[in-house]
Tab-separated table of C-alpha atoms and ligand atoms in Angstrom:
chain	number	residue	atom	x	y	z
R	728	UNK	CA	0.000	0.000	0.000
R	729	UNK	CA	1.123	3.282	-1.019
R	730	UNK	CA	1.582	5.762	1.977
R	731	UNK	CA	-0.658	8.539	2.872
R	732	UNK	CA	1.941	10.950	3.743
R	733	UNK	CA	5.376	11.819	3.989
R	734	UNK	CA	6.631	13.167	7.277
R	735	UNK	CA	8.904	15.658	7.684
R	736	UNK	CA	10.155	18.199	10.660
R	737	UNK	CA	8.070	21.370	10.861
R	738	UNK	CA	9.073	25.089	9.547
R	739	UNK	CA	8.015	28.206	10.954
R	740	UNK	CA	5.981	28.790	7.859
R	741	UNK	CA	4.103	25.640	9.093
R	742	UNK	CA	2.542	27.006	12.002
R	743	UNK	CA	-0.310	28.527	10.322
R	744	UNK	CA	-1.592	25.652	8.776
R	745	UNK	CA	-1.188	23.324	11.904
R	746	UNK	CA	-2.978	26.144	13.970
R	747	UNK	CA	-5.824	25.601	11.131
R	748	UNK	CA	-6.072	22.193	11.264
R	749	UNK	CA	-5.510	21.493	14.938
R	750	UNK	CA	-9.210	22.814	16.557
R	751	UNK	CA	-7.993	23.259	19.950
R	752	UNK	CA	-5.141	25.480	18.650
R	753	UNK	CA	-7.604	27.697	16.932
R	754	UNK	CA	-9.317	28.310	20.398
R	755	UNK	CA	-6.901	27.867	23.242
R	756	UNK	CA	-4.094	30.408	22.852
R	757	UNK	CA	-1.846	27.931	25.146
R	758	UNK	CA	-1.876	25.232	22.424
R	759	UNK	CA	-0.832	28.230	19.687
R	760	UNK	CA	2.489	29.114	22.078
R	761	UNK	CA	3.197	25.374	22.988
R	762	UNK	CA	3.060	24.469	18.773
R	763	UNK	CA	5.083	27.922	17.455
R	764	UNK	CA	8.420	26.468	20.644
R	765	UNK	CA	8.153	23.356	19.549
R	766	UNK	CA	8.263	24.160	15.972
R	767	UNK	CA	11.188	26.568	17.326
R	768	UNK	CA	12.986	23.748	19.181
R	769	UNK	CA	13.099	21.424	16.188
R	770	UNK	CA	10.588	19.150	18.182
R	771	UNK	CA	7.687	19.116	16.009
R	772	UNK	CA	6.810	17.033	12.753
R	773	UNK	CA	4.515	17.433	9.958
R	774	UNK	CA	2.723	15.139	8.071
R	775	UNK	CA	2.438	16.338	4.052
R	776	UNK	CA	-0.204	14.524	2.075
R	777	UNK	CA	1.556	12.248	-0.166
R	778	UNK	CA	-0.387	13.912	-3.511
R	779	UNK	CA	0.312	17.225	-2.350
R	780	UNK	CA	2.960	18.199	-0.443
R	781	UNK	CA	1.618	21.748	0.617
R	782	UNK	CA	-0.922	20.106	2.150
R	783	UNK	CA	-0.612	19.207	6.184
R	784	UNK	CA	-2.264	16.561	7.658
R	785	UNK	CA	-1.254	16.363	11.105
R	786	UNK	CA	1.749	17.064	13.325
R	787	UNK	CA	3.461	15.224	16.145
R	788	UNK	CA	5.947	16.448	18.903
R	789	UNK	CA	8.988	14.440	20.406
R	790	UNK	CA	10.509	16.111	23.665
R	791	UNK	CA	11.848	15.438	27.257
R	792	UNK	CA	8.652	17.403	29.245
R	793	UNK	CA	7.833	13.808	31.206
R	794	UNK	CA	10.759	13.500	33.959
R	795	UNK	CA	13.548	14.172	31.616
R	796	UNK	CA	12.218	11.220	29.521
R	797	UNK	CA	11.759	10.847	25.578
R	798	UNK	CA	7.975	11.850	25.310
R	799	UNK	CA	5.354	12.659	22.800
R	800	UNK	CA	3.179	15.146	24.261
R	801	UNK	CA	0.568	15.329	21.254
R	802	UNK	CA	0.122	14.122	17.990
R	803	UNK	CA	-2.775	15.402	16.116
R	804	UNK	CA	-4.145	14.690	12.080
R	805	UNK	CA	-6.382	16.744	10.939
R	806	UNK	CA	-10.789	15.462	11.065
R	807	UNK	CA	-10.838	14.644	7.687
R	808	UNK	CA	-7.705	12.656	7.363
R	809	UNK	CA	-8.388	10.636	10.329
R	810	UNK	CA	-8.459	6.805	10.012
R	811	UNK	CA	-5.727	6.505	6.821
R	812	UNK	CA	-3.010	5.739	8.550
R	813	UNK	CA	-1.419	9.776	9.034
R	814	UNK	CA	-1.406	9.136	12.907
R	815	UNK	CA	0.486	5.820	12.567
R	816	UNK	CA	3.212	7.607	9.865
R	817	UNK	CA	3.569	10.432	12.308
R	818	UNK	CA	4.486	8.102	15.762
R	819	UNK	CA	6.845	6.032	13.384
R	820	UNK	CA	8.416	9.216	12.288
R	821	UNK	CA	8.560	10.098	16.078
R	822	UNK	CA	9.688	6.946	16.851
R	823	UNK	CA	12.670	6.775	14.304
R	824	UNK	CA	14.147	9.896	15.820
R	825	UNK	CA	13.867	8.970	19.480
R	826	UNK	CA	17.423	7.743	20.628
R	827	UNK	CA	16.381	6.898	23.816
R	828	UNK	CA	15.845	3.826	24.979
R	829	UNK	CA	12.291	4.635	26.054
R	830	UNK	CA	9.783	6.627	24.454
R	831	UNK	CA	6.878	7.508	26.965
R	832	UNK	CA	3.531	9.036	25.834
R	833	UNK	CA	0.233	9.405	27.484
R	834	UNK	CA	-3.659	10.152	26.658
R	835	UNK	CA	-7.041	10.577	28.262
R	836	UNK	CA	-8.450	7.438	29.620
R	837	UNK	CA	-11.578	8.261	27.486
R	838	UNK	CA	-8.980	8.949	23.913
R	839	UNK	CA	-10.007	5.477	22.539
R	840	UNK	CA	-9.110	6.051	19.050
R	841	UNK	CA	-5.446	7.066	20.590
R	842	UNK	CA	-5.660	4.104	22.816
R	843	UNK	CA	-5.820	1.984	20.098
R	844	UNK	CA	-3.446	3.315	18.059
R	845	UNK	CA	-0.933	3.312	20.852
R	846	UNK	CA	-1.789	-0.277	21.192
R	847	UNK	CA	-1.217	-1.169	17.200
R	848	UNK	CA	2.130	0.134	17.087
R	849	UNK	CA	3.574	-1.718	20.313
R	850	UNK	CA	3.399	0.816	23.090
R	851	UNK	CA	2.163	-0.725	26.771
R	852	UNK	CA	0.541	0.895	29.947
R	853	UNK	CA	2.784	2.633	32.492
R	854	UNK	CA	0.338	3.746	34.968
R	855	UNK	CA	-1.874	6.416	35.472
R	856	UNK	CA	-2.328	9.801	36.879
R	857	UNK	CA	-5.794	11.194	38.354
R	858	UNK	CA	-6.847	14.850	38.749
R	859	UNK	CA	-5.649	16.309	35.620
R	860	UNK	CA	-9.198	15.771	33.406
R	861	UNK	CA	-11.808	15.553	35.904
R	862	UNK	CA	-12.994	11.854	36.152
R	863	UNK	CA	-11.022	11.170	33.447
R	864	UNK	CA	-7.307	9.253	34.072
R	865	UNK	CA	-4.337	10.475	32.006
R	866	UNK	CA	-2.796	6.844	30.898
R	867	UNK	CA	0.759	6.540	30.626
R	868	UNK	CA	2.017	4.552	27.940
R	869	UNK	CA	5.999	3.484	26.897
R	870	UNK	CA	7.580	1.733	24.452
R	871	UNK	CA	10.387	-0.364	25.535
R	872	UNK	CA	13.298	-0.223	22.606
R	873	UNK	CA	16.085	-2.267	21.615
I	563	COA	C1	-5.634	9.773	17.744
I	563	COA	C2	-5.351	10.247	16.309
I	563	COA	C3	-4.006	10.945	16.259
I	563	COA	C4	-5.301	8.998	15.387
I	563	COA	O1	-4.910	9.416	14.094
I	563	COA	P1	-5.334	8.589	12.773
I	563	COA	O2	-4.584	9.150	11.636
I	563	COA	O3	-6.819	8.555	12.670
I	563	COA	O4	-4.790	7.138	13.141
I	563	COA	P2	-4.523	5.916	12.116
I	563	COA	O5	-5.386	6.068	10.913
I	563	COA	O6	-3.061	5.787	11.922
I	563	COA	O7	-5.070	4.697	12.983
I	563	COA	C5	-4.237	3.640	13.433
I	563	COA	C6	-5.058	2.713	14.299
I	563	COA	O8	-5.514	3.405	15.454
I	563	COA	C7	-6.832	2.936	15.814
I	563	COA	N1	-7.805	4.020	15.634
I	563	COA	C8	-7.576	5.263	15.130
I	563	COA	N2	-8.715	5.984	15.164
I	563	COA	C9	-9.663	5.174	15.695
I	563	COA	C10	-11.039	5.363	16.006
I	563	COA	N3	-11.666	6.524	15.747
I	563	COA	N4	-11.717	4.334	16.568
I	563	COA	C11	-11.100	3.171	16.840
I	563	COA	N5	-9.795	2.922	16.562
I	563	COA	C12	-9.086	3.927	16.001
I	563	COA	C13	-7.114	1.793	14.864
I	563	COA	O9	-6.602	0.617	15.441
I	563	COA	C14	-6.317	2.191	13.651
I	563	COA	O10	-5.989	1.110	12.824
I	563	COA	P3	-7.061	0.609	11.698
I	563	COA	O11	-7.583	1.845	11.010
I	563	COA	O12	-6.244	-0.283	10.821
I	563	COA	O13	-8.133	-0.098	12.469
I	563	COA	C15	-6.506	11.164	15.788
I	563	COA	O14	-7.744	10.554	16.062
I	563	COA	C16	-6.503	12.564	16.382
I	563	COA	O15	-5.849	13.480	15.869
I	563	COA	N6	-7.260	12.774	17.485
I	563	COA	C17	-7.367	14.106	18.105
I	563	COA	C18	-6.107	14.497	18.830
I	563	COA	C19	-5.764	13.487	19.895
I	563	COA	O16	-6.630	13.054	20.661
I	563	COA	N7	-4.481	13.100	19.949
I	563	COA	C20	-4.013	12.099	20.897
I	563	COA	C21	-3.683	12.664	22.210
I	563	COA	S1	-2.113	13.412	22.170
Protein backbone atom coordinates (compact mmCIF):
# COMPACT_ATOMS: atom_id res chain seq x y z
CA UNK A 1 0.00 0.00 0.00
CA UNK A 2 1.12 3.28 -1.02
CA UNK A 3 1.58 5.76 1.98
CA UNK A 4 -0.66 8.54 2.87
CA UNK A 5 1.94 10.95 3.74
CA UNK A 6 5.38 11.82 3.99
CA UNK A 7 6.63 13.17 7.28
CA UNK A 8 8.90 15.66 7.68
CA UNK A 9 10.15 18.20 10.66
CA UNK A 10 8.07 21.37 10.86
CA UNK A 11 9.07 25.09 9.55
CA UNK A 12 8.02 28.21 10.95
CA UNK A 13 5.98 28.79 7.86
CA UNK A 14 4.10 25.64 9.09
CA UNK A 15 2.54 27.01 12.00
CA UNK A 16 -0.31 28.53 10.32
CA UNK A 17 -1.59 25.65 8.78
CA UNK A 18 -1.19 23.32 11.90
CA UNK A 19 -2.98 26.14 13.97
CA UNK A 20 -5.82 25.60 11.13
CA UNK A 21 -6.07 22.19 11.26
CA UNK A 22 -5.51 21.49 14.94
CA UNK A 23 -9.21 22.81 16.56
CA UNK A 24 -7.99 23.26 19.95
CA UNK A 25 -5.14 25.48 18.65
CA UNK A 26 -7.60 27.70 16.93
CA UNK A 27 -9.32 28.31 20.40
CA UNK A 28 -6.90 27.87 23.24
CA UNK A 29 -4.09 30.41 22.85
CA UNK A 30 -1.85 27.93 25.15
CA UNK A 31 -1.88 25.23 22.42
CA UNK A 32 -0.83 28.23 19.69
CA UNK A 33 2.49 29.11 22.08
CA UNK A 34 3.20 25.37 22.99
CA UNK A 35 3.06 24.47 18.77
CA UNK A 36 5.08 27.92 17.46
CA UNK A 37 8.42 26.47 20.64
CA UNK A 38 8.15 23.36 19.55
CA UNK A 39 8.26 24.16 15.97
CA UNK A 40 11.19 26.57 17.33
CA UNK A 41 12.99 23.75 19.18
CA UNK A 42 13.10 21.42 16.19
CA UNK A 43 10.59 19.15 18.18
CA UNK A 44 7.69 19.12 16.01
CA UNK A 45 6.81 17.03 12.75
CA UNK A 46 4.52 17.43 9.96
CA UNK A 47 2.72 15.14 8.07
CA UNK A 48 2.44 16.34 4.05
CA UNK A 49 -0.20 14.52 2.08
CA UNK A 50 1.56 12.25 -0.17
CA UNK A 51 -0.39 13.91 -3.51
CA UNK A 52 0.31 17.23 -2.35
CA UNK A 53 2.96 18.20 -0.44
CA UNK A 54 1.62 21.75 0.62
CA UNK A 55 -0.92 20.11 2.15
CA UNK A 56 -0.61 19.21 6.18
CA UNK A 57 -2.26 16.56 7.66
CA UNK A 58 -1.25 16.36 11.10
CA UNK A 59 1.75 17.06 13.33
CA UNK A 60 3.46 15.22 16.14
CA UNK A 61 5.95 16.45 18.90
CA UNK A 62 8.99 14.44 20.41
CA UNK A 63 10.51 16.11 23.67
CA UNK A 64 11.85 15.44 27.26
CA UNK A 65 8.65 17.40 29.25
CA UNK A 66 7.83 13.81 31.21
CA UNK A 67 10.76 13.50 33.96
CA UNK A 68 13.55 14.17 31.62
CA UNK A 69 12.22 11.22 29.52
CA UNK A 70 11.76 10.85 25.58
CA UNK A 71 7.98 11.85 25.31
CA UNK A 72 5.35 12.66 22.80
CA UNK A 73 3.18 15.15 24.26
CA UNK A 74 0.57 15.33 21.25
CA UNK A 75 0.12 14.12 17.99
CA UNK A 76 -2.77 15.40 16.12
CA UNK A 77 -4.14 14.69 12.08
CA UNK A 78 -6.38 16.74 10.94
CA UNK A 79 -10.79 15.46 11.07
CA UNK A 80 -10.84 14.64 7.69
CA UNK A 81 -7.70 12.66 7.36
CA UNK A 82 -8.39 10.64 10.33
CA UNK A 83 -8.46 6.81 10.01
CA UNK A 84 -5.73 6.50 6.82
CA UNK A 85 -3.01 5.74 8.55
CA UNK A 86 -1.42 9.78 9.03
CA UNK A 87 -1.41 9.14 12.91
CA UNK A 88 0.49 5.82 12.57
CA UNK A 89 3.21 7.61 9.86
CA UNK A 90 3.57 10.43 12.31
CA UNK A 91 4.49 8.10 15.76
CA UNK A 92 6.84 6.03 13.38
CA UNK A 93 8.42 9.22 12.29
CA UNK A 94 8.56 10.10 16.08
CA UNK A 95 9.69 6.95 16.85
CA UNK A 96 12.67 6.78 14.30
CA UNK A 97 14.15 9.90 15.82
CA UNK A 98 13.87 8.97 19.48
CA UNK A 99 17.42 7.74 20.63
CA UNK A 100 16.38 6.90 23.82
CA UNK A 101 15.84 3.83 24.98
CA UNK A 102 12.29 4.64 26.05
CA UNK A 103 9.78 6.63 24.45
CA UNK A 104 6.88 7.51 26.97
CA UNK A 105 3.53 9.04 25.83
CA UNK A 106 0.23 9.40 27.48
CA UNK A 107 -3.66 10.15 26.66
CA UNK A 108 -7.04 10.58 28.26
CA UNK A 109 -8.45 7.44 29.62
CA UNK A 110 -11.58 8.26 27.49
CA UNK A 111 -8.98 8.95 23.91
CA UNK A 112 -10.01 5.48 22.54
CA UNK A 113 -9.11 6.05 19.05
CA UNK A 114 -5.45 7.07 20.59
CA UNK A 115 -5.66 4.10 22.82
CA UNK A 116 -5.82 1.98 20.10
CA UNK A 117 -3.45 3.31 18.06
CA UNK A 118 -0.93 3.31 20.85
CA UNK A 119 -1.79 -0.28 21.19
CA UNK A 120 -1.22 -1.17 17.20
CA UNK A 121 2.13 0.13 17.09
CA UNK A 122 3.57 -1.72 20.31
CA UNK A 123 3.40 0.82 23.09
CA UNK A 124 2.16 -0.72 26.77
CA UNK A 125 0.54 0.89 29.95
CA UNK A 126 2.78 2.63 32.49
CA UNK A 127 0.34 3.75 34.97
CA UNK A 128 -1.87 6.42 35.47
CA UNK A 129 -2.33 9.80 36.88
CA UNK A 130 -5.79 11.19 38.35
CA UNK A 131 -6.85 14.85 38.75
CA UNK A 132 -5.65 16.31 35.62
CA UNK A 133 -9.20 15.77 33.41
CA UNK A 134 -11.81 15.55 35.90
CA UNK A 135 -12.99 11.85 36.15
CA UNK A 136 -11.02 11.17 33.45
CA UNK A 137 -7.31 9.25 34.07
CA UNK A 138 -4.34 10.48 32.01
CA UNK A 139 -2.80 6.84 30.90
CA UNK A 140 0.76 6.54 30.63
CA UNK A 141 2.02 4.55 27.94
CA UNK A 142 6.00 3.48 26.90
CA UNK A 143 7.58 1.73 24.45
CA UNK A 144 10.39 -0.36 25.54
CA UNK A 145 13.30 -0.22 22.61
CA UNK A 146 16.09 -2.27 21.62
C1 LIG B 1 -5.63 9.77 17.74
C2 LIG B 1 -5.35 10.25 16.31
C3 LIG B 1 -4.01 10.95 16.26
C4 LIG B 1 -5.30 9.00 15.39
O1 LIG B 1 -4.91 9.42 14.09
P1 LIG B 1 -5.33 8.59 12.77
O2 LIG B 1 -4.58 9.15 11.64
O3 LIG B 1 -6.82 8.56 12.67
O4 LIG B 1 -4.79 7.14 13.14
P2 LIG B 1 -4.52 5.92 12.12
O5 LIG B 1 -5.39 6.07 10.91
O6 LIG B 1 -3.06 5.79 11.92
O7 LIG B 1 -5.07 4.70 12.98
C5 LIG B 1 -4.24 3.64 13.43
C6 LIG B 1 -5.06 2.71 14.30
O8 LIG B 1 -5.51 3.40 15.45
C7 LIG B 1 -6.83 2.94 15.81
N1 LIG B 1 -7.80 4.02 15.63
C8 LIG B 1 -7.58 5.26 15.13
N2 LIG B 1 -8.72 5.98 15.16
C9 LIG B 1 -9.66 5.17 15.69
C10 LIG B 1 -11.04 5.36 16.01
N3 LIG B 1 -11.67 6.52 15.75
N4 LIG B 1 -11.72 4.33 16.57
C11 LIG B 1 -11.10 3.17 16.84
N5 LIG B 1 -9.79 2.92 16.56
C12 LIG B 1 -9.09 3.93 16.00
C13 LIG B 1 -7.11 1.79 14.86
O9 LIG B 1 -6.60 0.62 15.44
C14 LIG B 1 -6.32 2.19 13.65
O10 LIG B 1 -5.99 1.11 12.82
P3 LIG B 1 -7.06 0.61 11.70
O11 LIG B 1 -7.58 1.84 11.01
O12 LIG B 1 -6.24 -0.28 10.82
O13 LIG B 1 -8.13 -0.10 12.47
C15 LIG B 1 -6.51 11.16 15.79
O14 LIG B 1 -7.74 10.55 16.06
C16 LIG B 1 -6.50 12.56 16.38
O15 LIG B 1 -5.85 13.48 15.87
N6 LIG B 1 -7.26 12.77 17.48
C17 LIG B 1 -7.37 14.11 18.10
C18 LIG B 1 -6.11 14.50 18.83
C19 LIG B 1 -5.76 13.49 19.89
O16 LIG B 1 -6.63 13.05 20.66
N7 LIG B 1 -4.48 13.10 19.95
C20 LIG B 1 -4.01 12.10 20.90
C21 LIG B 1 -3.68 12.66 22.21
S1 LIG B 1 -2.11 13.41 22.17
Amino acid sequence: MTSTSNVRPALSSDLDMLLELDAIARREPRRREFLAQAIAAGQCWVAEDARDSSVLLGYGVLDDSFFGQAFIPLIVVRDLARRRGVGSDILRALESQCTAAKLFTSTNASNEPMRRLLAKLGFMGSGHVENLDEDDPELIFVKLRS
